[in-house]
Coordinates of C-alpha atoms in Angstrom, one line a residue:
M1 CA 82.3 103.4 54.8
N2 CA 80.5 102.7 58.1
S3 CA 82.7 99.7 58.7
S4 CA 85.9 101.7 58.5
I5 CA 84.6 104.4 60.9
F6 CA 83.5 101.6 63.3
K7 CA 87.0 100.1 63.1
I8 CA 88.7 103.4 63.8
I9 CA 86.4 104.1 66.8
K10 CA 87.0 100.5 68.1
F11 CA 90.8 101.0 67.7
F12 CA 90.8 104.3 69.6
S13 CA 88.6 102.8 72.3
I14 CA 90.9 99.9 72.9
F15 CA 93.9 102.1 72.8
S16 CA 92.3 104.5 75.4
I17 CA 91.5 101.6 77.7
F18 CA 95.1 100.3 77.3
I19 CA 96.5 103.7 78.3
V20 CA 94.2 104.1 81.3
L21 CA 95.1 100.6 82.5
A22 CA 98.8 101.2 82.0
I23 CA 98.6 104.5 84.0
L24 CA 96.8 102.8 86.8
Y25 CA 99.3 100.0 86.8
E26 CA 102.1 102.6 86.9
L27 CA 100.5 104.5 89.8
N28 CA 99.6 101.6 92.0
F29 CA 102.2 98.9 91.4
N30 CA 105.3 100.1 89.6
D31 CA 105.6 103.5 91.3
I32 CA 109.3 103.5 92.4
N33 CA 112.6 102.3 91.1
N34 CA 114.2 102.3 94.5
P35 CA 111.6 100.9 96.8
K36 CA 114.1 100.1 99.7
E37 CA 114.9 103.7 100.3
L38 CA 111.3 104.9 100.3
K39 CA 110.2 101.9 102.5
L40 CA 112.7 102.9 105.1
F41 CA 111.6 106.5 104.8
K42 CA 107.9 105.4 105.3
S43 CA 108.7 103.0 108.2
G44 CA 108.5 103.7 111.9
N45 CA 112.3 104.0 111.9
T46 CA 111.9 107.6 110.8
E47 CA 110.2 108.6 114.0
S48 CA 113.5 110.1 115.2
L49 CA 113.8 112.0 111.9
C50 CA 117.3 113.4 112.0
Q51 CA 118.2 114.1 115.6
L52 CA 121.3 116.1 116.3
N53 CA 122.9 113.4 118.4
N54 CA 123.9 110.4 116.3
E55 CA 123.2 107.9 119.0
T56 CA 119.4 108.0 118.6
E57 CA 119.4 108.4 114.8
L58 CA 117.9 105.3 113.3
Y59 CA 117.2 106.6 109.8
C60 CA 117.8 110.1 108.3
F61 CA 116.0 111.0 105.1
Q62 CA 118.4 113.9 104.6
K63 CA 121.3 111.5 104.2
K64 CA 119.4 109.3 101.7
I65 CA 117.8 112.0 99.5
G66 CA 120.6 111.8 96.9
N67 CA 120.1 108.0 96.5
I68 CA 116.4 108.4 96.3
F69 CA 116.5 111.1 93.6
S70 CA 119.2 109.3 91.6
E71 CA 116.6 106.7 90.6
A72 CA 113.5 108.8 90.9
T73 CA 110.7 108.8 88.4
P74 CA 108.0 111.5 88.3
I75 CA 105.6 109.2 90.2
M76 CA 108.2 108.5 92.9
I77 CA 108.7 112.2 93.5
Y78 CA 105.0 112.4 94.2
H79 CA 105.3 109.5 96.7
I80 CA 108.3 111.2 98.4
I81 CA 106.3 114.3 99.1
N82 CA 103.3 112.4 100.3
T83 CA 105.5 110.4 102.6
N84 CA 107.1 113.6 104.0
N85 CA 103.6 114.9 104.8
E86 CA 102.6 111.6 106.4
I87 CA 105.7 111.6 108.6
M88 CA 104.9 115.2 109.7
N89 CA 101.3 114.3 110.7
R90 CA 102.4 111.1 112.5
S91 CA 105.3 112.8 114.3
T92 CA 103.1 115.7 115.5
R93 CA 100.5 113.2 116.9
I94 CA 103.1 111.1 118.6
S95 CA 105.4 113.7 120.1
G96 CA 104.6 117.1 121.6
E97 CA 107.7 118.8 120.0
V98 CA 105.9 120.9 117.4
E99 CA 108.8 123.2 116.6
S100 CA 111.3 120.4 116.2
N101 CA 108.8 118.6 113.9
F102 CA 108.1 121.7 111.8
Y103 CA 111.8 122.3 111.5
Q104 CA 112.4 118.7 110.2
Y105 CA 109.4 118.9 108.0
T106 CA 110.5 122.1 106.3
K107 CA 114.1 120.9 106.2
N108 CA 112.9 117.7 104.4
W109 CA 110.7 119.8 102.0
N110 CA 113.7 122.1 101.3
L111 CA 115.9 119.1 100.5
I112 CA 113.2 117.6 98.3
L113 CA 112.8 120.9 96.5
D114 CA 116.5 121.6 96.2
N115 CA 116.9 118.2 94.5
L116 CA 113.8 118.7 92.5
N117 CA 115.1 122.0 91.1
S118 CA 118.3 120.3 89.9
F119 CA 116.4 117.2 88.8
Y120 CA 116.0 116.9 85.1
L121 CA 113.9 114.1 83.7
Q122 CA 116.1 112.0 81.4
T123 CA 113.9 111.1 78.5
D124 CA 115.9 108.0 77.8
R125 CA 115.0 106.7 81.3
L126 CA 111.3 107.5 81.1
H127 CA 108.7 105.6 79.2
F128 CA 105.6 107.0 77.4
F129 CA 103.2 106.7 80.3
Q130 CA 105.5 108.6 82.7
V131 CA 105.9 111.4 80.2
T132 CA 102.1 111.6 79.7
I133 CA 101.3 111.7 83.4
L134 CA 103.9 114.4 84.1
P135 CA 101.5 117.4 83.9
I136 CA 99.1 115.7 86.4
I137 CA 102.0 115.0 88.8
K138 CA 103.3 118.6 88.4
Y139 CA 99.8 120.0 89.2
S140 CA 99.5 117.7 92.2
L141 CA 102.9 118.6 93.5
Q142 CA 102.2 122.3 93.2
R143 CA 98.9 121.8 95.0
D144 CA 100.7 119.9 97.8
L145 CA 103.4 122.5 98.0
T146 CA 100.9 125.3 98.3
S147 CA 98.9 123.5 101.0
S148 CA 102.1 122.8 103.0
Q149 CA 103.3 126.4 102.6
N150 CA 100.0 127.6 103.9
K151 CA 100.2 125.2 106.9
V152 CA 103.8 126.4 107.6
M153 CA 102.8 130.0 107.2
R154 CA 100.0 129.7 109.8
Y155 CA 102.4 128.0 112.2
K156 CA 105.0 130.7 111.6
N157 CA 102.4 133.5 112.2
E158 CA 101.2 131.8 115.4
T159 CA 104.7 131.2 116.9
N160 CA 107.0 133.7 115.2
E161 CA 108.4 135.2 118.4
T162 CA 109.3 131.9 120.0
L163 CA 110.9 130.2 116.9
S164 CA 114.6 129.7 116.8
T165 CA 116.6 131.5 114.1
Q166 CA 117.5 128.1 112.5
T167 CA 113.8 127.2 112.2
K168 CA 112.9 130.6 110.9
K169 CA 115.6 130.3 108.3
E170 CA 114.3 126.9 107.1
I171 CA 110.7 128.1 107.1
N172 CA 111.5 131.3 105.1
K173 CA 113.4 129.3 102.6
F174 CA 110.6 126.8 102.2
L175 CA 108.0 129.6 101.7
T176 CA 109.8 131.0 98.7
Y177 CA 109.8 127.8 96.6
K178 CA 108.0 127.1 93.3
I179 CA 107.9 123.7 91.6
S180 CA 109.4 123.2 88.2
L181 CA 109.8 119.8 86.6
T182 CA 111.5 120.0 83.2
R183 CA 112.8 117.4 80.8
A184 CA 116.5 117.3 80.1
K185 CA 117.6 118.6 76.7
N186 CA 119.0 115.9 74.4
E187 CA 122.6 116.7 73.6

């Protein structure tokens, strides 16, 4: 009797260790299906973000978002949002154009969230570990969204009278979003 209980405990211990290692592997090494797009988005080429004149535009996330989301996994979505936050922090440090940076930041967030709201996780494209980690990613995305909305709200309150109508429109749209990740229904 003791031997069978010991075997069951040993099996679940090994299974648990396997799951933890697989999740860590998924998070650190196999996090995106489309690494080229996200590498370009992370690179220094995005300093220009999406300038209005096409001559200085090196790379525009807004033109690539469809490609990125077409192959996105839940973990990649998390990386996209983190990358958007990194670009905002880097761009604010490098240039003094705070309103332009906030406009691009909220515009990118709005594009991410628009795509996320129409993004259904196809269960035939996901493996077990991506499905099990989905609640953690959803919580993390919600936390990042709330934090970013608070930052944008503070900026809006400080500079409301000097903001352009286009920036106000993007900021107001961004402040109303909620995150919802749902799995597609099998037909």
